Coordinates of C-alpha atoms in Angstrom, one line a residue:
Chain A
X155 CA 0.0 0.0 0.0
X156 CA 1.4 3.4 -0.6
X157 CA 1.9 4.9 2.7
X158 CA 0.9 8.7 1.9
X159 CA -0.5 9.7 5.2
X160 CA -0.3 6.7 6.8
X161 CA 1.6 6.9 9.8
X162 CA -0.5 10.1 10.9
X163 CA -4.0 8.7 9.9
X164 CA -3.0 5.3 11.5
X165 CA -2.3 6.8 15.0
X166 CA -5.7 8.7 15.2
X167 CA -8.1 6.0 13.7
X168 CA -11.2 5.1 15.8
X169 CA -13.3 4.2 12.8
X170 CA -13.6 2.3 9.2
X171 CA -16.4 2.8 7.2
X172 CA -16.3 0.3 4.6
X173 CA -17.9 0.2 0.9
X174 CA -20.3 -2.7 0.1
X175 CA -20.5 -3.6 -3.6
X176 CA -16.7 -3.6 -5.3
X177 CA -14.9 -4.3 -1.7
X178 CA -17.3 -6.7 0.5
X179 CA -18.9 -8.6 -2.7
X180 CA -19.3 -8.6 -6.5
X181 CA -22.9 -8.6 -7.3
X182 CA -24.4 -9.9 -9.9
X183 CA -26.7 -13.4 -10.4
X184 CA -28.3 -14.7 -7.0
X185 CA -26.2 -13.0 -4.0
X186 CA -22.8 -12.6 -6.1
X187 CA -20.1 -13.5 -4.6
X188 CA -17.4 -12.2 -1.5
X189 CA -14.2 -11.0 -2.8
X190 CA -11.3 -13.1 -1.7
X191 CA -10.3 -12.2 1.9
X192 CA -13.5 -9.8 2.8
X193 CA -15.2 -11.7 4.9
X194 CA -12.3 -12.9 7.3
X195 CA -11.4 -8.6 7.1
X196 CA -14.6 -7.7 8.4
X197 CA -14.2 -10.3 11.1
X198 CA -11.0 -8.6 12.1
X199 CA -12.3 -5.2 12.5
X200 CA -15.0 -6.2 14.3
X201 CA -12.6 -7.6 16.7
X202 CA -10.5 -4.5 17.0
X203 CA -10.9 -1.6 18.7
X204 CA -11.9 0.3 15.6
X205 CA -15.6 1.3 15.2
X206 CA -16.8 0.2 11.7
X207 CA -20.0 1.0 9.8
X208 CA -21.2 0.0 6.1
X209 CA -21.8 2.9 3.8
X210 CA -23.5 1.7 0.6
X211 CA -25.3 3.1 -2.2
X212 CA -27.1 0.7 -3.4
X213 CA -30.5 0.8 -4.0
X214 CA -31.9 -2.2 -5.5
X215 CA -33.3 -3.8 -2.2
X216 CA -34.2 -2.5 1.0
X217 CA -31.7 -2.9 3.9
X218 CA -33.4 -5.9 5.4
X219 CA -33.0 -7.7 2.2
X220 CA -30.0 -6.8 1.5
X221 CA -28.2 -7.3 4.8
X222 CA -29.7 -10.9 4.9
X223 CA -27.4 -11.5 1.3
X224 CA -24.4 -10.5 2.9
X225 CA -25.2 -12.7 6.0
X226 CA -25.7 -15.6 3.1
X227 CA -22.3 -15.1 1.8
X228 CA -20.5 -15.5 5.3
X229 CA -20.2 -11.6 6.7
X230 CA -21.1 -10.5 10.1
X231 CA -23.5 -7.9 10.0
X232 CA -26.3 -6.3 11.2
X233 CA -28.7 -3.4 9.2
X234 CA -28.2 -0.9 12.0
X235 CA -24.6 -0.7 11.1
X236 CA -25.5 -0.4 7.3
X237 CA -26.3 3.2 6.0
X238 CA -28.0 3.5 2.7
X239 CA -29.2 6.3 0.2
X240 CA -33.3 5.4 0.7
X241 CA -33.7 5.9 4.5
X242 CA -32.0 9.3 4.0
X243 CA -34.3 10.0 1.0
X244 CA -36.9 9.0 3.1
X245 CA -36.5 12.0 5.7
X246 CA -35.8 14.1 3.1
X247 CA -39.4 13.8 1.6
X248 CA -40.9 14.2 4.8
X249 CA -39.1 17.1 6.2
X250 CA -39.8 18.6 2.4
X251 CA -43.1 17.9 2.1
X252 CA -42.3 15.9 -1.1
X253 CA -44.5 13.2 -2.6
X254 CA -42.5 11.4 -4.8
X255 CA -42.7 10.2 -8.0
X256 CA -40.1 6.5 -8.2
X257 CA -38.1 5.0 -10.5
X258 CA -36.5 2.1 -8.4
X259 CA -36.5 -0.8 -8.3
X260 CA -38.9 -2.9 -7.0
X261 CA -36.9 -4.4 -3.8
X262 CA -36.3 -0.8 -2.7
X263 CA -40.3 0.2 -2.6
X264 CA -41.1 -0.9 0.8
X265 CA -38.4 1.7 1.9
X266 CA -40.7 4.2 0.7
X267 CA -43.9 2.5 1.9
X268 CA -44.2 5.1 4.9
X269 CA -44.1 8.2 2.0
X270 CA -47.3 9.8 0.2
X271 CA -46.8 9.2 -3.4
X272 CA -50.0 10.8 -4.8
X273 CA -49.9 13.2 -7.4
X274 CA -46.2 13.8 -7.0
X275 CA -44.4 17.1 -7.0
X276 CA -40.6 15.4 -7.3
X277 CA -39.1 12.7 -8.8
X278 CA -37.0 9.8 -6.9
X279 CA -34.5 7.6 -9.2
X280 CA -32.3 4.5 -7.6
X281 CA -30.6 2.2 -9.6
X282 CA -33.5 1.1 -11.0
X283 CA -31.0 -0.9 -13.3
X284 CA -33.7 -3.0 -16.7
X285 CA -36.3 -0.7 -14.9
X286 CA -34.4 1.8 -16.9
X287 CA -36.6 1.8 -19.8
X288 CA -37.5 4.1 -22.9
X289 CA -41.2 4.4 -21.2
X290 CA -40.2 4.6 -17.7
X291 CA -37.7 7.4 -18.0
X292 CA -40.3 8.9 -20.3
X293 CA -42.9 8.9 -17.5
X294 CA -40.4 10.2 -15.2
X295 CA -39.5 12.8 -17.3
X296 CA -42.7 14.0 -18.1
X297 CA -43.8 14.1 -14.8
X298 CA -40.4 16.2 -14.0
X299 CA -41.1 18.5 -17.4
X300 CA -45.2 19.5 -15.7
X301 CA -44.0 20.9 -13.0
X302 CA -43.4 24.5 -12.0
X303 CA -40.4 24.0 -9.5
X304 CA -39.0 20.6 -10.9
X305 CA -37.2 18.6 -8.0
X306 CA -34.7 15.6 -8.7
X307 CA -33.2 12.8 -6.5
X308 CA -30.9 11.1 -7.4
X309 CA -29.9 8.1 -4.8
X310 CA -26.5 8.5 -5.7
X311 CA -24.2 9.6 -9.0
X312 CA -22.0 6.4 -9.7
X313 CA -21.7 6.0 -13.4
X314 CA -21.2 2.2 -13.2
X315 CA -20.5 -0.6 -11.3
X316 CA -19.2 -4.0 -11.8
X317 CA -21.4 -7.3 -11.7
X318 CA -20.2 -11.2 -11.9
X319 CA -21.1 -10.2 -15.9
X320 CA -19.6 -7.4 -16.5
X321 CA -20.1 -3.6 -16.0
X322 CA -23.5 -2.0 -15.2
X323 CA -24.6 1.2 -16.0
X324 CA -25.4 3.1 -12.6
X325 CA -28.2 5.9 -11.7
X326 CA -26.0 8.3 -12.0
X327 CA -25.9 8.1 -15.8
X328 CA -30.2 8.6 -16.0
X329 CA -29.8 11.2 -13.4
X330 CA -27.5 13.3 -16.2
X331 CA -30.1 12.5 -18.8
X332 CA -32.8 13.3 -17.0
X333 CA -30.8 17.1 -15.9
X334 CA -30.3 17.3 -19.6
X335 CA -33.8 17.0 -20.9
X336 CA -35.0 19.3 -17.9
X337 CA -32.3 21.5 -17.7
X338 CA -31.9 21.2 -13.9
X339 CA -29.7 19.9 -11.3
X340 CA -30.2 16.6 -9.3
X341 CA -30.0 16.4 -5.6
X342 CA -28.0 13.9 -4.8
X343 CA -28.7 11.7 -1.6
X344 CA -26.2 9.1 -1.3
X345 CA -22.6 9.0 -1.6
X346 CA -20.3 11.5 -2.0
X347 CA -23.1 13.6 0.0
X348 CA -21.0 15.2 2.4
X349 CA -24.7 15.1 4.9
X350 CA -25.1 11.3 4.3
X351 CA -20.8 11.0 5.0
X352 CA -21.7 13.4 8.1
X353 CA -24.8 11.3 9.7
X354 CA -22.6 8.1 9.5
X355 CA -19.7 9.8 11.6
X356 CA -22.1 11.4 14.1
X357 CA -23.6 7.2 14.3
X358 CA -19.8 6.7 15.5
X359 CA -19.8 10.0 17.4
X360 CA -16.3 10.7 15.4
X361 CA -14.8 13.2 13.9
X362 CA -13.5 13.4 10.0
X363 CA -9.9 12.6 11.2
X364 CA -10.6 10.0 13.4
X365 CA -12.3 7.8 10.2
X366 CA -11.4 6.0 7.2
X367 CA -13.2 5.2 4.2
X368 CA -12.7 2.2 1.9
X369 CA -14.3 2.2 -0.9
X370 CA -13.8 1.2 -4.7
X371 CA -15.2 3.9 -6.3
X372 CA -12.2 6.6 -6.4
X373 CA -14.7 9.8 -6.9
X374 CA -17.7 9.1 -4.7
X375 CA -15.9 6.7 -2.0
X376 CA -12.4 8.0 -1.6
X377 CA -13.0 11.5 -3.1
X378 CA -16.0 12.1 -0.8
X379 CA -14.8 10.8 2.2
X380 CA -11.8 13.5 1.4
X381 CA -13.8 15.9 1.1
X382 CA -15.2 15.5 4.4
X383 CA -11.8 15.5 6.1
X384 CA -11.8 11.5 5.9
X385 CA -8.6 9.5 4.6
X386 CA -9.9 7.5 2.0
X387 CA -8.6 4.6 0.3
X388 CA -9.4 2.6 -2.6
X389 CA -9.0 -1.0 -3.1
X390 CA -8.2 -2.5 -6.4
X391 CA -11.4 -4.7 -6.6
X392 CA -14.8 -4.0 -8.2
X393 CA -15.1 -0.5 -10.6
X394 CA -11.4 0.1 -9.7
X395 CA -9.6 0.6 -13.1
X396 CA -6.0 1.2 -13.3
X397 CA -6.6 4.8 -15.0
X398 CA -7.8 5.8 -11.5
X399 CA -4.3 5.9 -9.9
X400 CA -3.9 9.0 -12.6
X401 CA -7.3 10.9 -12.0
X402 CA -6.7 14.3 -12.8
X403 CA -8.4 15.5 -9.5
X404 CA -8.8 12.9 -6.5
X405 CA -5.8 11.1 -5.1
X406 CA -6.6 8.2 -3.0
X407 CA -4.6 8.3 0.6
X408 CA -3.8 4.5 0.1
X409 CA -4.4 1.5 -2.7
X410 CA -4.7 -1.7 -2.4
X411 CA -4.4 -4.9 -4.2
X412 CA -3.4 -7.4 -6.9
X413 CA -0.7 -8.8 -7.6
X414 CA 2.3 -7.0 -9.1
X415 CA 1.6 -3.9 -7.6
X416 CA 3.7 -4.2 -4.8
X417 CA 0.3 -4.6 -2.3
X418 CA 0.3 -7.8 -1.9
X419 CA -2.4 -10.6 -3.4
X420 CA -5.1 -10.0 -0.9
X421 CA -6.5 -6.5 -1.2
X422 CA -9.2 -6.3 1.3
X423 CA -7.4 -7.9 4.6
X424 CA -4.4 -5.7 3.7
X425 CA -6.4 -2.4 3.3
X426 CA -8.5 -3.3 6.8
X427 CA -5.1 -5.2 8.6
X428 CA -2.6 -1.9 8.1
X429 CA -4.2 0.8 10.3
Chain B
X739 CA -43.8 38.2 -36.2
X740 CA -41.5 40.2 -34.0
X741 CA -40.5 42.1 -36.5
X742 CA -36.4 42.4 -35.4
X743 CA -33.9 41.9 -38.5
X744 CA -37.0 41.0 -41.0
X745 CA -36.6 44.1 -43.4
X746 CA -32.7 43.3 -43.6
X747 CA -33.6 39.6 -44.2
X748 CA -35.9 40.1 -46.4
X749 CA -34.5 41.6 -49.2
X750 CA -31.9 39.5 -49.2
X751 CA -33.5 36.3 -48.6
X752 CA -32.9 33.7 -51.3
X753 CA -33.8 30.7 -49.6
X754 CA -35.5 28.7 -46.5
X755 CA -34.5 25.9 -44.7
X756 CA -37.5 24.1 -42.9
X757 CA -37.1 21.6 -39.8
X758 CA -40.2 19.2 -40.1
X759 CA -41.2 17.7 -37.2
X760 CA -42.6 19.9 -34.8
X761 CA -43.1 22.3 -37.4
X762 CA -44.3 20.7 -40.5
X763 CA -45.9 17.6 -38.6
X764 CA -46.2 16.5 -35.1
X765 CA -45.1 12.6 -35.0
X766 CA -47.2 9.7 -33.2
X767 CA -49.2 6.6 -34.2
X768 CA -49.3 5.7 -37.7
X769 CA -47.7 8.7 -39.9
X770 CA -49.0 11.7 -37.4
X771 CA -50.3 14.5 -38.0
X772 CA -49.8 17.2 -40.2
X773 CA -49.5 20.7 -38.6
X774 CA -52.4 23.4 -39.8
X775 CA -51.2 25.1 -42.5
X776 CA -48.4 23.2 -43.2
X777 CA -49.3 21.4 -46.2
X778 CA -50.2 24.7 -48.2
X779 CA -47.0 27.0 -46.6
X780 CA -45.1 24.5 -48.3
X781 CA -47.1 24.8 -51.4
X782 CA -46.7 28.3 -51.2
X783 CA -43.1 27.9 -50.6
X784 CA -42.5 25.9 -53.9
X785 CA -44.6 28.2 -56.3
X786 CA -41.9 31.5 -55.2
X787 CA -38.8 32.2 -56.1
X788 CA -37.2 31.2 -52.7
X789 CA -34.7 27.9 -53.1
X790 CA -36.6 25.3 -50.3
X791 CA -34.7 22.3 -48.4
X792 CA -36.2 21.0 -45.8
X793 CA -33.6 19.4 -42.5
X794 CA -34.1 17.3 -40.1
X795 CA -32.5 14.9 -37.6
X796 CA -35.1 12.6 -38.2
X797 CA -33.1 9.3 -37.6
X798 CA -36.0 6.9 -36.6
X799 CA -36.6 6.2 -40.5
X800 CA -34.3 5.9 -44.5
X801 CA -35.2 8.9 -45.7
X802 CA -37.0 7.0 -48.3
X803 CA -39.7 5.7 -45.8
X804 CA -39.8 9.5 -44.4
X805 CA -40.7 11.2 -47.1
X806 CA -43.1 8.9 -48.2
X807 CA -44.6 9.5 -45.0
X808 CA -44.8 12.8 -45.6
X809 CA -46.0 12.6 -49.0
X810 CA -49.1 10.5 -47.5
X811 CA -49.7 13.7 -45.3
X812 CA -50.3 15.3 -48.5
X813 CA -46.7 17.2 -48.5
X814 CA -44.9 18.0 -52.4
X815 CA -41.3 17.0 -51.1
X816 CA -38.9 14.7 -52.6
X817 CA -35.6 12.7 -51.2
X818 CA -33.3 14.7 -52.8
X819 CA -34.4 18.1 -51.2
X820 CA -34.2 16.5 -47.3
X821 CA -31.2 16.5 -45.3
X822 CA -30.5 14.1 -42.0
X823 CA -28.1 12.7 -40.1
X824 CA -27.3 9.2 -40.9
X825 CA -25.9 9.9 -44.6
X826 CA -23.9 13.0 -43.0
X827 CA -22.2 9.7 -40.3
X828 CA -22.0 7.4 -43.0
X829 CA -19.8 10.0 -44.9
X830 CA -18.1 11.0 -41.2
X831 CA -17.6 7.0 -40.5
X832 CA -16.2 5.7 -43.9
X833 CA -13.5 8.8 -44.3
X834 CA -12.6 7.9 -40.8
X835 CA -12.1 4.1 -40.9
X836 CA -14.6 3.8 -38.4
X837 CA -16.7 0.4 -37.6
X838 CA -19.8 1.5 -35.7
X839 CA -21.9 -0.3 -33.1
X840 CA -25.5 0.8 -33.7
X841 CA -28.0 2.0 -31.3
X842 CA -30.6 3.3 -33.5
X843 CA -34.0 2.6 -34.4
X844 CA -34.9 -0.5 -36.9
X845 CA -36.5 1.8 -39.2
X846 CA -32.4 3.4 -40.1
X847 CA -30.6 0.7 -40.2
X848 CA -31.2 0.6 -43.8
X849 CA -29.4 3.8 -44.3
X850 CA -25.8 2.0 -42.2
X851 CA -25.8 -1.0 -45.0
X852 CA -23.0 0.0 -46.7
X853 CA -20.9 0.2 -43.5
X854 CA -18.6 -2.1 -41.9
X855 CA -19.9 -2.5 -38.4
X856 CA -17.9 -6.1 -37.4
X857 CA -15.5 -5.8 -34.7
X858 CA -17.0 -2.3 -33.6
X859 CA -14.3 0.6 -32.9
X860 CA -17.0 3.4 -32.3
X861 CA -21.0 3.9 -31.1
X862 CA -23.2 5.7 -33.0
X863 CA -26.4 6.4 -31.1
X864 CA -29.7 8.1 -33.1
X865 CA -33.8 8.5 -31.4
X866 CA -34.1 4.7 -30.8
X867 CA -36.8 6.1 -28.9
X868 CA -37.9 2.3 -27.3
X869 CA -34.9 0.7 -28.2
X870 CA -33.4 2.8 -25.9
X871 CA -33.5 0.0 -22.9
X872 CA -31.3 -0.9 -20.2
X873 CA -29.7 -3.6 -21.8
X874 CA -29.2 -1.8 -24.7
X875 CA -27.7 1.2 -23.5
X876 CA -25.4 -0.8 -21.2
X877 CA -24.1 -3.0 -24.7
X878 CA -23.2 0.5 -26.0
X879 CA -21.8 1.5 -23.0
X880 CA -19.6 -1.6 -23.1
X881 CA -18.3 -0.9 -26.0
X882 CA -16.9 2.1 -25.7
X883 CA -15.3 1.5 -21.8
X884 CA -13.6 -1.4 -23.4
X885 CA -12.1 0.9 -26.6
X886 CA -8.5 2.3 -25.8
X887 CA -9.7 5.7 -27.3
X888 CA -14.0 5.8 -27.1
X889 CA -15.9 7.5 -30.0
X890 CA -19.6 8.6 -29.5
X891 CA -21.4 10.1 -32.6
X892 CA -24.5 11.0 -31.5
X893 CA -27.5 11.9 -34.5
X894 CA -28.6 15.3 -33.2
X895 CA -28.6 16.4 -29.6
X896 CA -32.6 17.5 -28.6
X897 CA -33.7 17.1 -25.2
X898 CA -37.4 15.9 -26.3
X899 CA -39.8 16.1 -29.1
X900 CA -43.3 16.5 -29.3
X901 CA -45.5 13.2 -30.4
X902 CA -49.7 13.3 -30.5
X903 CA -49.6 11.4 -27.3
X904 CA -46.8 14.0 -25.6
X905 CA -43.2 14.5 -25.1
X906 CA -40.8 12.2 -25.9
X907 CA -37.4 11.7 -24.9
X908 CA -34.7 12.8 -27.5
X909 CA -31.2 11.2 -28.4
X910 CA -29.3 14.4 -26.8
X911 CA -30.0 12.8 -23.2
X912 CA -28.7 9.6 -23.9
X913 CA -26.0 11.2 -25.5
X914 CA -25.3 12.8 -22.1
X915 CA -26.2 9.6 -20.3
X916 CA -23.0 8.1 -22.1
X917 CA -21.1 11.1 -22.0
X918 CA -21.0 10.4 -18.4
X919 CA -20.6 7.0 -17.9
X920 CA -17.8 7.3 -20.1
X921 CA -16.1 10.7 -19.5
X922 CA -16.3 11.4 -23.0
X923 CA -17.8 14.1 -25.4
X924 CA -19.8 13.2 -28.4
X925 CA -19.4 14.3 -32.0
X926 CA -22.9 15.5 -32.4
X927 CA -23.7 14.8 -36.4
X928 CA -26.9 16.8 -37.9
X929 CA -28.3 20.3 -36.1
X930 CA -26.4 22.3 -34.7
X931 CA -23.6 21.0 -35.9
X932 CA -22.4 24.0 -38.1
X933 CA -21.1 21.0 -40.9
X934 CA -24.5 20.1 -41.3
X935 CA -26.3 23.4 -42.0
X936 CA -23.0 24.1 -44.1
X937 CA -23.9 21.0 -46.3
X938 CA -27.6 22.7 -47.1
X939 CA -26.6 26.3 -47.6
X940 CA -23.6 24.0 -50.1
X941 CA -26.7 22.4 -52.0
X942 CA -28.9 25.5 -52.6
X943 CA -25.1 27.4 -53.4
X944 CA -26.2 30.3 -51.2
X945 CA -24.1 32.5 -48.3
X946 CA -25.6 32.1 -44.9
X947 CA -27.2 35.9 -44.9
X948 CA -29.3 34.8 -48.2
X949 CA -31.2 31.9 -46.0
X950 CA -33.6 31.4 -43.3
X951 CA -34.0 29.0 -40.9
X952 CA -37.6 27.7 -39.4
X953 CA -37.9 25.3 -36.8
X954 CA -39.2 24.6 -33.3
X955 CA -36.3 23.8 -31.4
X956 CA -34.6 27.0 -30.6
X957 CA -31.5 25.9 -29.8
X958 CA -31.0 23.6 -32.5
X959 CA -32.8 24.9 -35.4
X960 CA -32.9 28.4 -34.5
X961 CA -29.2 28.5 -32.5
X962 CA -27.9 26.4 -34.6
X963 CA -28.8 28.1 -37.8
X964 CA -27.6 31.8 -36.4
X965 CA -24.3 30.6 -35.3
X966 CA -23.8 30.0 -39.1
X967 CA -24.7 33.6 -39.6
X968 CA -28.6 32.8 -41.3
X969 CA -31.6 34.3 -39.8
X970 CA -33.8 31.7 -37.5
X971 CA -37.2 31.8 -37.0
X972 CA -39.2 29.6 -34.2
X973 CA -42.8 28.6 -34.7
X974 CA -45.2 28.3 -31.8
X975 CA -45.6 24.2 -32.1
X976 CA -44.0 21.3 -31.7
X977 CA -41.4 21.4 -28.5
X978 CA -42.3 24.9 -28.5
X979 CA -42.4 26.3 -24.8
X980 CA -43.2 29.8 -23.7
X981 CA -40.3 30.0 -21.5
X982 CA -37.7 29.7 -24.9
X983 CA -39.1 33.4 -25.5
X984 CA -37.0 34.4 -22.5
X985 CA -34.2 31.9 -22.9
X986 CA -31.0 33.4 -21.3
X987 CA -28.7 32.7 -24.9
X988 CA -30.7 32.6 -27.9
X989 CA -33.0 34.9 -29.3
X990 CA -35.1 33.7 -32.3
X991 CA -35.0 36.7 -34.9
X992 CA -38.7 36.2 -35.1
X993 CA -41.4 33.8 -33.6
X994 CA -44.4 33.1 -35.0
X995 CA -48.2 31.4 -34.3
X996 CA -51.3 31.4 -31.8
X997 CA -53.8 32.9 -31.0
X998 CA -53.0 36.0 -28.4
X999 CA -49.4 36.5 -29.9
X1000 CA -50.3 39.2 -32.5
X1001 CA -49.2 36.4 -34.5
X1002 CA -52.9 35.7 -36.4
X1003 CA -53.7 31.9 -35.7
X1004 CA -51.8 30.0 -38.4
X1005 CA -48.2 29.7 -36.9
X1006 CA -47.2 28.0 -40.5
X1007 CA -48.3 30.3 -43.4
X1008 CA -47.5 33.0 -41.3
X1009 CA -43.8 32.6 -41.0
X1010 CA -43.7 31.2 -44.6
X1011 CA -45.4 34.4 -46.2
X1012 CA -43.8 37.0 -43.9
X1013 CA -40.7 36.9 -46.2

């Protein structure tokens, strides 16, 4: 791992936040499948003295369904560690007044069972992922283009993510098109939210410097951890791609993983065993 | 007709360039509709003196099947006189080596036979309208994440168009969509592209000052056609939206249609006799 910041960040460290999909797990047909080493990793932090929570965006189930997957494939978890764009959203609405319009998908409804979704005044997308049709976008849009003061969520801004399969397109990519054919600007709930980064730390009652972020995703994990005053670090699993190690604006404090890059073979117990 | 710039254009006015859809005919089930006054403004247009091409980015159709479409709505227009995108990429693709993957609507692909699109090196994207599904947009996606250098052509840029059952969604915000998940910029190919108008204005052998634009998208017909140095007039139909009267960087240099405006109540004739 490079050790840019290391020795500082390791002496202060009372709390991991740790990625789901890309650094727990690869998702993709049934539950996926744990990336090599992650489950034994989270078993070590739990039995450190280091706080840890799970800071997801994903939005395809709600966080009873999708904490029960990761207990199938071997991790020790629980869902009030787990934070997630929807819940947030949730409050959102209700403090706003909102009734949304959604274009999830259908595992992440019952999240919004509590909200009043009758003639709708905003518009919700998740990764609504084949939900993503011509129509449904359409329907979305229309209902965005009808009102006055159009309002957009967007339960996160990740442009893709990778499955057993191959690479998915993420919400972020129908949140651009649908600021495009609106000409507005998406409020984004969700990583790299520096609120949603924010209500995680005040869970561990830490501050910025005192927590890490792991993530895979070099803009919204590592980048808006950063921003926050976090250390982030990325791992070299999931949407990690080589050209992230030369992004032009975030620099990770630490990677880790794969072979021939000088990290070692097992990316997720080294990233969670150096601190 | 706001009257700004007319009595310059009009003496010198030697030809008009007509979008169609939107202005000529709004599109839905079966062949649409033809606009009010459209059919004899075009009449009108023929028996004058002016020089008439008519421009489109039309991509869900050959231009064969279009204008016989239009010439079942009672139009006098022939393929030769109608200028859209696909022939303009075909020309852009073949000079350039270039082996597309196709994300269009059925209806062109006819227009793409003489390509080479095995063993795909760029995307070209037009309205594929339904086509446009999740799987489908991911596959293009995919291809150009996995291309050392990625090329997007996209056929036009619009945010939405009008059909008889609504708004639509446009190819400009799936253009964006893969801007995004790709960190790219398209090569838009058909209006505004400056090339593209430059190609008409080529045909009729006329300077831009000599011709005038009409359309209902005032960005693209009417932006498009000004930044070229012609006049550009926007009819009250189609996409047309009251707010484009106050839009913050173009200014139509006359708009035309409904009742109320000071217009008279035939948005068509109107701006094709006011010349």
């Amino acid at each position: 791992m490079a050790d840019t910041g290391w020795p500082g960040c390791a002496k202060s460290l009372k709390g991991v936040i740790l990625d789901m999909c890309g650094v727990l797990y690869d998702s993709g047909e049934g539950d996926g499948v744990a990336i090599h080493g992650s489950v034994e990793a989270v078993k070590k932090l739990k039995a450190s003295d280091l706080q840890l929570r799970f800071c997801t965006n994903e939005t395809q189930a709600s966080r009873e369904t999708f904490v029960a997957k990761l207990q199938r494939l071997g991790f020790d978890i629980s869902v009030s560690e787990v934070f997630s764009p929807a819940p947030a959203a949730v409050a959102v609405l209700k403090d706003r007044c909102l009734r949304p319009h959604l274009l999830v998908y259908d595992g992440l409804l019952p999240e919004f069972d509590s909200v009043d979704k009758t003639n709708p005044n905003c518009v919700v997308i998740g990764d609504a992922a084949e939900k993503f049709s011509y129509q449904n976008l359409n329907d979305a849009f229309r209902v965005l283009i009808g009102l006055e003061k159009p309002v957009l969520f967007s339960l996160g801004q990740g442009r893709y993510y990778k499955e057993t399969d191959g690479l998915k397109l993420d919400v972020g990519v129908y949140m651009k098109a649908l600021e495009y054919a609106c000409d507005l600007k998406a409020e984004v709930i969700g990583k790299p939210s520096p609120t949603f980064f924010q209500s995680v730390l005040n869970d561990m009652g830490l501050q910025p410097h005192e927590a890490l972020m792991i993530g895979d995703d070099l803009v919204n994990d590592v980048g808006g951890a950063q921003h926050c005053g976090m250390k982030g670090v990325q791992v070299r699993t999931g949407k990690y791609r080589p050209s992230d190690e030369k992004h032009p604006t975030v620099t990770a404090d630490g990677t880790c993983g794969q072979p021939g890059s000088g990290c070692g073979h097992d990316p997720q117990s080294e990233a969670l065993s150096t601190p």
